[in-house]
mmCIF file of C-alpha atoms in Angstrom:
data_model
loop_
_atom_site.group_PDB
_atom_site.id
_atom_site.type_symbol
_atom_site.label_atom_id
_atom_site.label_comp_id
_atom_site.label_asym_id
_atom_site.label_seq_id
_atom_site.Cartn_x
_atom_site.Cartn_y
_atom_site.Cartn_z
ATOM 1 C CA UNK A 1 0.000 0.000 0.000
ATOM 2 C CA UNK A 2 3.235 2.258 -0.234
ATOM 3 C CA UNK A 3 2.588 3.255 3.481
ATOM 4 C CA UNK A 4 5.826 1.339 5.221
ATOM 5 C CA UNK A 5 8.709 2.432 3.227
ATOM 6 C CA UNK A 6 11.376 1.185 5.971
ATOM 7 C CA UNK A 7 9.632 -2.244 6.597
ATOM 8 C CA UNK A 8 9.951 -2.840 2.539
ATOM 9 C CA UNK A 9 13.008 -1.472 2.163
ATOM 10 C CA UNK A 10 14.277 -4.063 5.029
ATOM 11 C CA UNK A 11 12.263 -6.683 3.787
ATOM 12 C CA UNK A 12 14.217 -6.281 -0.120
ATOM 13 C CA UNK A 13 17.797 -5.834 1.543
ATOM 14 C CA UNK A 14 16.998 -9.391 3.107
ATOM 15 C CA UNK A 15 15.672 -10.913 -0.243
ATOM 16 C CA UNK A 16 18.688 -9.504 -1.563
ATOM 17 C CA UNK A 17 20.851 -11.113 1.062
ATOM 18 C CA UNK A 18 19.500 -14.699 0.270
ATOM 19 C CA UNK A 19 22.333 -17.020 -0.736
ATOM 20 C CA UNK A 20 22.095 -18.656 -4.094
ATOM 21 C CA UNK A 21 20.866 -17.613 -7.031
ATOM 22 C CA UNK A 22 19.806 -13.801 -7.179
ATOM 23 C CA UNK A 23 15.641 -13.547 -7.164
ATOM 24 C CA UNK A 24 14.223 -11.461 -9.139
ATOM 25 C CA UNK A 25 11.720 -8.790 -7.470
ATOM 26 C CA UNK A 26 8.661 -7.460 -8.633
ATOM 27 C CA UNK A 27 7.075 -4.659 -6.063
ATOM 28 C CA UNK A 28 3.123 -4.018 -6.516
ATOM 29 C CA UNK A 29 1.987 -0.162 -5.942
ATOM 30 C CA UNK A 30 -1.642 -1.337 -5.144
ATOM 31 C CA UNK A 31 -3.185 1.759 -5.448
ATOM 32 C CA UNK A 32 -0.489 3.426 -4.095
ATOM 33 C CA UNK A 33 2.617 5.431 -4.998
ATOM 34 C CA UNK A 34 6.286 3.455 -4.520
ATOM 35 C CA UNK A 35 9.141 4.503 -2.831
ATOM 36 C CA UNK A 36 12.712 4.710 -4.306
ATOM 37 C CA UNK A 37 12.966 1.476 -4.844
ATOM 38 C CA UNK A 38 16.981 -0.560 -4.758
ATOM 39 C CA UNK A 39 18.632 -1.097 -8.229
ATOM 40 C CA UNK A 40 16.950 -4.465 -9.736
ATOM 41 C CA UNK A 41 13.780 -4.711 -8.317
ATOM 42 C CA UNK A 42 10.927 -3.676 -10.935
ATOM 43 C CA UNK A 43 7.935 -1.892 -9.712
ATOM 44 C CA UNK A 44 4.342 -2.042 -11.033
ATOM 45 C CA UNK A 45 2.028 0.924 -9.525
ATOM 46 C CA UNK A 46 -1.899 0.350 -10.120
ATOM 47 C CA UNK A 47 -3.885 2.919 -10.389
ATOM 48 C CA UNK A 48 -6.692 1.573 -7.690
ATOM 49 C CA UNK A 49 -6.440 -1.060 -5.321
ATOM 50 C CA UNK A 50 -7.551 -4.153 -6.363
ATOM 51 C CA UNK A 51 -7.174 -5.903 -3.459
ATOM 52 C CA UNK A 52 -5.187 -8.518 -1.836
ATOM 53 C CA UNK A 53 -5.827 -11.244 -4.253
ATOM 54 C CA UNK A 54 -5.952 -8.791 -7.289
ATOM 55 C CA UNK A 55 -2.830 -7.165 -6.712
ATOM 56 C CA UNK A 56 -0.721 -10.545 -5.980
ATOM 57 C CA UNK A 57 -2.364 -11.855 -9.497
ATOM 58 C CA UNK A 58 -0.782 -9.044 -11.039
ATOM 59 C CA UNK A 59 2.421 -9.284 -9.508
ATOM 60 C CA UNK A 60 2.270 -13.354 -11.252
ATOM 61 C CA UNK A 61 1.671 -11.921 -14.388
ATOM 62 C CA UNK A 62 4.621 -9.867 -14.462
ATOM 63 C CA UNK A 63 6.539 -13.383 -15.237
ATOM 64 C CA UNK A 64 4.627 -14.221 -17.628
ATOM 65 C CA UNK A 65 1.472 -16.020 -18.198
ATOM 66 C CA UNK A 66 0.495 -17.778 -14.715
ATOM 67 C CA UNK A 67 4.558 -17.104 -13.891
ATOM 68 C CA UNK A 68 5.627 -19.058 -16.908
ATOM 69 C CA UNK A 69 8.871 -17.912 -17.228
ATOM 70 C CA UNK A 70 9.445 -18.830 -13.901
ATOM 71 C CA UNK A 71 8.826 -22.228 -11.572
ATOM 72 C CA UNK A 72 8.243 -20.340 -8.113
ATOM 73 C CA UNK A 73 6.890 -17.426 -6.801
ATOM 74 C CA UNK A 74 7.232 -16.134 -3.157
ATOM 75 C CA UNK A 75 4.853 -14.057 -1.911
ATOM 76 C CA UNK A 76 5.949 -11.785 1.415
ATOM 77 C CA UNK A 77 3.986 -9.066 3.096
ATOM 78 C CA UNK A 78 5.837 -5.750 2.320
ATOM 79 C CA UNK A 79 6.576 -5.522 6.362
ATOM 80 C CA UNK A 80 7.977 -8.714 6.683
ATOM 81 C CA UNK A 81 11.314 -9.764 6.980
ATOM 82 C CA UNK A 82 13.126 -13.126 6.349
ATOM 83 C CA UNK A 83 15.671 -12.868 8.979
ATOM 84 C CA UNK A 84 17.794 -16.351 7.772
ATOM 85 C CA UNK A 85 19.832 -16.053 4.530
ATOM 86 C CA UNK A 86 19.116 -19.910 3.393
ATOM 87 C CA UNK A 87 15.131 -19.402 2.805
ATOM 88 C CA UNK A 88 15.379 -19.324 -0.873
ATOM 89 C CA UNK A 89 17.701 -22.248 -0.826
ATOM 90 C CA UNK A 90 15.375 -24.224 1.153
ATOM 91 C CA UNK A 91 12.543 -23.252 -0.921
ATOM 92 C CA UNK A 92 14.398 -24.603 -3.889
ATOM 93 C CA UNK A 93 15.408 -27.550 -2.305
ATOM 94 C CA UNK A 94 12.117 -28.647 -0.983
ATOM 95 C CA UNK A 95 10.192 -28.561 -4.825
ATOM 96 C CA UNK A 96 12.729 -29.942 -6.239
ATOM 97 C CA UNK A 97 12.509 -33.175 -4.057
ATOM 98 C CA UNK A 98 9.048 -33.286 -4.451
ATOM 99 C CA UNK A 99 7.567 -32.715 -7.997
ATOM 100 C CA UNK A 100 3.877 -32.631 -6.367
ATOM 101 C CA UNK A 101 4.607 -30.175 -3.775
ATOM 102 C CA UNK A 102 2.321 -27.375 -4.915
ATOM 103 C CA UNK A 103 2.344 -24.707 -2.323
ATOM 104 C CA UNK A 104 5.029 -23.995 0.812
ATOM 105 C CA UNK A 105 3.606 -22.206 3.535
ATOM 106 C CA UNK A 106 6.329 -19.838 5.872
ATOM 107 C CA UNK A 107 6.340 -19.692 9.620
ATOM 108 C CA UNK A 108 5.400 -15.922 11.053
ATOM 109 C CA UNK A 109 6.766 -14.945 14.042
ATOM 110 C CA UNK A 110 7.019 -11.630 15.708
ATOM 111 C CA UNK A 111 10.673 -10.463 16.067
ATOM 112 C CA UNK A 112 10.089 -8.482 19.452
ATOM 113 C CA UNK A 113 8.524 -11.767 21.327
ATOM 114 C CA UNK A 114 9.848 -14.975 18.620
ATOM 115 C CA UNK A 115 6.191 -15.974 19.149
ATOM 116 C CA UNK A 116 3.480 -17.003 16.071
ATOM 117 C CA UNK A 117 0.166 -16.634 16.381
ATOM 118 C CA UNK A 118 -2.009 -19.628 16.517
ATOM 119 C CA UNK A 119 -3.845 -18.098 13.555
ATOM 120 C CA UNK A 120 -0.469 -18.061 11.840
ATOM 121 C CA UNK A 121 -0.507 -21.663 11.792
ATOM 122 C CA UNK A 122 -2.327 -22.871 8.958
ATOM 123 C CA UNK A 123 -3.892 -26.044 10.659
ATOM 124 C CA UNK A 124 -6.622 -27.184 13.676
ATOM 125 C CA UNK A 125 -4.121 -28.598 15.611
ATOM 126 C CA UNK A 126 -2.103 -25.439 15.776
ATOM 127 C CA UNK A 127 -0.745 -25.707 19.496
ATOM 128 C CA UNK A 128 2.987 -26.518 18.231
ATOM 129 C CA UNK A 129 3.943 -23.928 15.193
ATOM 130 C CA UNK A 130 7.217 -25.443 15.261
ATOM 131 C CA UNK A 131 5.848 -28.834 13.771
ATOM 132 C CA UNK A 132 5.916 -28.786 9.783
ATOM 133 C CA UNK A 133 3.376 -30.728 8.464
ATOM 134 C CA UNK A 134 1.004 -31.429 5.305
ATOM 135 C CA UNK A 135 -2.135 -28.817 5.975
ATOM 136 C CA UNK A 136 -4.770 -27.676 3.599
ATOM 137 C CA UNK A 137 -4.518 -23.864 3.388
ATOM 138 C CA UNK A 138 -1.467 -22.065 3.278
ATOM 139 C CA UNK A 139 -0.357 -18.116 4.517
ATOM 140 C CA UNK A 140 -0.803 -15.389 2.235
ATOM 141 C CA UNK A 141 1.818 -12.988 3.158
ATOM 142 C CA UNK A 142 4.546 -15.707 3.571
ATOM 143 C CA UNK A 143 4.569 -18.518 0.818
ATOM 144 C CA UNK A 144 5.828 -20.074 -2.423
ATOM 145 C CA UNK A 145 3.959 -21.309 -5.012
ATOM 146 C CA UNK A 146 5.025 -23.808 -7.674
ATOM 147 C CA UNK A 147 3.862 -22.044 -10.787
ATOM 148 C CA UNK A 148 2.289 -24.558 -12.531
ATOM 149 C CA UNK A 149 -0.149 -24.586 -9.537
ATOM 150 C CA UNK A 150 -1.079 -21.118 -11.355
ATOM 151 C CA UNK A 151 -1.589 -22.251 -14.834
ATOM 152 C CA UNK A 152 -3.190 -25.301 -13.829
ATOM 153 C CA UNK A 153 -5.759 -24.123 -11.353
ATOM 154 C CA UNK A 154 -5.772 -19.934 -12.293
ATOM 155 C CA UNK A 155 -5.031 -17.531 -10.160
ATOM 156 C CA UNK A 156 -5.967 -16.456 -6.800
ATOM 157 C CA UNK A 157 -9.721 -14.849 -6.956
ATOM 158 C CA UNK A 158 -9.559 -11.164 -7.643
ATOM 159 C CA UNK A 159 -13.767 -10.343 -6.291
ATOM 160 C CA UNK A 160 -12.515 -11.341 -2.695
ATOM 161 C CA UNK A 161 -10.087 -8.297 -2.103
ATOM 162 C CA UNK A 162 -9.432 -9.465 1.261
ATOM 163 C CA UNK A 163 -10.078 -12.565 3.356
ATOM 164 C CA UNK A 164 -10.260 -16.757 2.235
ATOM 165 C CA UNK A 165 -8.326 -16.339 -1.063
ATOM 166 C CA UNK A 166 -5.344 -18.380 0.058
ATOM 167 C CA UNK A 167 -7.964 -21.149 1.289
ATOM 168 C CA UNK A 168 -9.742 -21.066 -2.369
ATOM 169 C CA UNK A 169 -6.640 -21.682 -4.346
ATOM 170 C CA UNK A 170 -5.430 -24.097 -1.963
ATOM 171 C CA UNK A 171 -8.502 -25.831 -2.139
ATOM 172 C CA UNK A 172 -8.758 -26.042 -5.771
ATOM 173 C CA UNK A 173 -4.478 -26.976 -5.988
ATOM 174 C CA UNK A 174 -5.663 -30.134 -3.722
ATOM 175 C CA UNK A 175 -8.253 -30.912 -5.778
ATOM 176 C CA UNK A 176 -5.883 -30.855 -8.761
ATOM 177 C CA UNK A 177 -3.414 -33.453 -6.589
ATOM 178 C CA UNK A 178 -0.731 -30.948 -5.373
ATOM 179 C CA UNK A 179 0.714 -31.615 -1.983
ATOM 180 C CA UNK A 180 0.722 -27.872 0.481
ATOM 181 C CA UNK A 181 3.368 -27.557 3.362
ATOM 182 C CA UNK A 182 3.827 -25.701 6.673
ATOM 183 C CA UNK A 183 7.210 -25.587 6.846
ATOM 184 C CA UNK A 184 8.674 -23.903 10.653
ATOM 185 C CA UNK A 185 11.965 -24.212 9.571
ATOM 186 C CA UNK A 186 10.985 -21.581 7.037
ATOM 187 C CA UNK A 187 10.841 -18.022 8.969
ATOM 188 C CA UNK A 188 9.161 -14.589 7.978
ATOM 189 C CA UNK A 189 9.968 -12.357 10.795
ATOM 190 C CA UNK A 190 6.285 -9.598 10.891
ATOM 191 C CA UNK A 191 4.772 -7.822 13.577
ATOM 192 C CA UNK A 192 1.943 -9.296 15.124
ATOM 193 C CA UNK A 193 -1.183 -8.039 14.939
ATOM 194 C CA UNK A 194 -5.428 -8.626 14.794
ATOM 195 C CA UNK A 195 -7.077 -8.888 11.694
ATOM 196 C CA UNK A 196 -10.056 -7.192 12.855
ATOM 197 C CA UNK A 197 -7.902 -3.999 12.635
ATOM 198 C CA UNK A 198 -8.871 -3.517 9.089
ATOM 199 C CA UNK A 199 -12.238 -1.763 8.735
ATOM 200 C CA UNK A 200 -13.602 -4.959 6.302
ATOM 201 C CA UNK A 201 -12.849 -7.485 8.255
ATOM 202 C CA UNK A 202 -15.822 -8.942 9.297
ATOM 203 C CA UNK A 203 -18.037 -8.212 6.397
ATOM 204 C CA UNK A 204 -15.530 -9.658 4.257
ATOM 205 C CA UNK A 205 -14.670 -12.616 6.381
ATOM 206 C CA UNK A 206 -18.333 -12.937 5.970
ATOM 207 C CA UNK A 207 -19.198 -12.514 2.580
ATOM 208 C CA UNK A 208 -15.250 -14.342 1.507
ATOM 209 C CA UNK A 209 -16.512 -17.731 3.464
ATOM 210 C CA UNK A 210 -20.143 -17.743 1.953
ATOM 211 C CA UNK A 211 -18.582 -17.259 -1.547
ATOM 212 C CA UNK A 212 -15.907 -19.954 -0.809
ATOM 213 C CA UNK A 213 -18.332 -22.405 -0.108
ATOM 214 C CA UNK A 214 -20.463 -21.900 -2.867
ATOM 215 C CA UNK A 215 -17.591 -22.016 -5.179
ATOM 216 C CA UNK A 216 -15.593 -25.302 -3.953
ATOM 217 C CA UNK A 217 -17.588 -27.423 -1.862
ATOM 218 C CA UNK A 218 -20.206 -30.108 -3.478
ATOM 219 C CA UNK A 219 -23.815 -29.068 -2.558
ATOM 220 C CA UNK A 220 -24.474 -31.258 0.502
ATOM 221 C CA UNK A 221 -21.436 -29.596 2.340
ATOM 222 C CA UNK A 222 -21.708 -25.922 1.422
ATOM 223 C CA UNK A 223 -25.195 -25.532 4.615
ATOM 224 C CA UNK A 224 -22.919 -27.618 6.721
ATOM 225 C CA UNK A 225 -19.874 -25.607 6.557
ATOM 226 C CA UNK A 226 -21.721 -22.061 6.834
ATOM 227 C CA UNK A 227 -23.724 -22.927 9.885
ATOM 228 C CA UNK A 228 -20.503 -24.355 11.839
ATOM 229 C CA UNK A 229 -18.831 -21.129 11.455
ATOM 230 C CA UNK A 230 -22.566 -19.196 12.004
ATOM 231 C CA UNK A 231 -22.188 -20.607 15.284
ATOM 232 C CA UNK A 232 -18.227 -20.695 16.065
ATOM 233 C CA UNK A 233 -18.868 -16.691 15.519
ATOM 234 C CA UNK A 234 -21.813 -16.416 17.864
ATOM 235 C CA UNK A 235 -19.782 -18.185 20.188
ATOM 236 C CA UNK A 236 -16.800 -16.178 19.783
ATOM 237 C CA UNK A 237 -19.078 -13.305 21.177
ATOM 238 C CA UNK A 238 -18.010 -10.601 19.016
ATOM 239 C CA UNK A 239 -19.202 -6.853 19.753
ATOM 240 C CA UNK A 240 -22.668 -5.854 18.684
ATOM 241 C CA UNK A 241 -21.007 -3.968 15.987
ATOM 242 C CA UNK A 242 -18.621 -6.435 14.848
ATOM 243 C CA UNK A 243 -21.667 -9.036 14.202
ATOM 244 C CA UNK A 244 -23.979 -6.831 12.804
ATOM 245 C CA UNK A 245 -21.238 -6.300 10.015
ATOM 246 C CA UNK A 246 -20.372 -9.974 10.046
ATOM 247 C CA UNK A 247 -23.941 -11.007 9.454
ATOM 248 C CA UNK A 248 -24.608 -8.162 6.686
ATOM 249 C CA UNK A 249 -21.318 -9.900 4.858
ATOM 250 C CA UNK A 250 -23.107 -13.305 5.774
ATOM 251 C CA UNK A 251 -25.894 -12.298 3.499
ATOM 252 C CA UNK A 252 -24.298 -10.221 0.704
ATOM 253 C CA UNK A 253 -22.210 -13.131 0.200
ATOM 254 C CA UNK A 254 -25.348 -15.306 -0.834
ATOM 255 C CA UNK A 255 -27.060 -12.204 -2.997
ATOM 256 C CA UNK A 256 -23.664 -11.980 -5.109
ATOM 257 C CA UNK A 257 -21.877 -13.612 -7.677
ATOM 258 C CA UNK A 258 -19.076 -15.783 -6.378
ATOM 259 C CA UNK A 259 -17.145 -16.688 -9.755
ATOM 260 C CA UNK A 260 -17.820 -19.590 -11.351
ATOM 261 C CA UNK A 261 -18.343 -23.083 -9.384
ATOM 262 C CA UNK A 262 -16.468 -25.716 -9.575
ATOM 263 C CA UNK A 263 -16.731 -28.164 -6.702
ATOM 264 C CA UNK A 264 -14.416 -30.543 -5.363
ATOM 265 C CA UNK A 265 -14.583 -33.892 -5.757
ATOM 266 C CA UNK A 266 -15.641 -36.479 -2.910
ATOM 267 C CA UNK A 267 -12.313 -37.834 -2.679
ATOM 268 C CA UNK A 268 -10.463 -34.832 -2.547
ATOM 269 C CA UNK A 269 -13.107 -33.690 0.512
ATOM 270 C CA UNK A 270 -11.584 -37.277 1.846
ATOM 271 C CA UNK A 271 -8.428 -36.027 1.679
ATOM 272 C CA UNK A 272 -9.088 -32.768 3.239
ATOM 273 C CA UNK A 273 -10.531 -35.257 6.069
ATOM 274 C CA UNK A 274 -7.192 -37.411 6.198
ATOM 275 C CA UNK A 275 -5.653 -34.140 6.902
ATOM 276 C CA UNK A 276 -6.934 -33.360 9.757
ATOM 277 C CA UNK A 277 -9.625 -30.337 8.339
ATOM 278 C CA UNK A 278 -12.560 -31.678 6.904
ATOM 279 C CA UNK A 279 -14.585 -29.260 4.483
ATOM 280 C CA UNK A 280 -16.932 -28.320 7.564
ATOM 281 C CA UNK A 281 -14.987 -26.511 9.975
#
């Protein structure tokens, strides 16, 4: 958003510090002006924001066609910071070993306290962020994506803006029989905050999850998933406020278009199930 010059300016001098081959940087101006920017790194400023989703499409298509003239895009919030110089080895090393392994999901951790948030770790069972395991969503601001993942499946889903994308490419990547990582070995140092601290939040959350479910899930599933999280909200007892937005989200979600549908098959839901998040929760 062109607001944190200092965070991205520390968070290209340690993409620049990776050892290895040199990566080649593309910075998105989502509706937003860029600073000075160092020598090598190309900058694309839009003239609106287009959202999360929208703007991280763009930045694919600055390789090429779904990435094609590369084989793996990393995707890191601009006030982030890898703090380890053998990340981009790692990430090299790990898709290389595994020719299925669609989509590598970083550890967060905040550099004051070394801590990650349990919403950081992209799993139920989320009580030990420094397991690595197979999961079935991945983290948006901290990841690499094989890019035939991209011209396989498309791209992420530019009508969200904000909230779920990550989980609707994943889902669709699974469905197409690509393996998705947590890895804790790989670190993206970031500040930690609440996501209700932007003003969407929880309309989006909202209207993201109806349109998710409507999109991916076969049709006995989609009233099963929406009324567990109807009532993991309610019991999360979130301020009058907060829920009257949530449940005006809730319904815009069903009143607009979600994109075209394309629901996962019954043995991909199985997988989901083997593990450990089932297309309900």
């Amino acid at each position: 958003m062109g607001d944190r010059p200092e965070a991205l300016r520390a968070l290209l001098d340690s993409v620049a510090a990776q050892d290895g081959a040199a990566i080649d940087v593309v910075v998105v101006g989502n509706g937003a002006r860029l600073p000075g920017l160092p020598p090598g790194v190309r900058s694309l400023e839009l003239p609106q924001n287009l959202g999360i989703p929208g703007g991280r499409n763009v930045g694919i298509e600055a390789f090429g066609p779904g990435g094609s003239e590369v084989d793996v895009l990393l995707f890191l919030d601009d006030d982030g910071r890898l703090p380890d110089k053998n990340v981009a080895e790692t990430v090299r090393a790990a898709f290389e070993a595994d020719p299925q392994l669609g989509i590598v999901s970083f550890r967060i951790t905040d550099p004051e306290s070394g801590t990650t948030q349990r919403r950081h770790v992209p799993r139920l069972r989320a009580s030990d962020p420094l397991r690595s395991s197979r999961v079935t969503t991945f983290l948006g601001g901290a990841n690499a994506v094989r890019t035939h993942v991209f011209q396989q499946v498309g791209g992420l889903p530019d009508n969200f803006f904000y909230a779920h994308e990550e989980t609707d490419l994943a889902w669709r990547a699974l469905d197409a029989g690509w393996h998705i990582d947590y890895r804790a070995d790989l670190v993206l140092h970031h500040p930690a905050t609440a996501p209700s601290r932007h003003a969407v939040y929880h309309r989006m959350i909202a209207r993201n999850r109806v349109w998710l479910a409507r999109r991916n899930l076969p049709l006995p599933l989609v009233p099963v998933y929406l009324m567990n999280w109807l009532l993991l909200t309610l019991l999360r007892r979130p301020s009058r406020p907060a829920l009257a937005a949530w449940f005006g989200g809730f319904v815009e979600g069903w009143r607009t278009p979600c994109g075209p549908r394309r629901p996962m098959r019954w043995r991909t839901v199985w997988r989901l199930t083997r593990l450990g998040r089932p297309p309900v929760i």
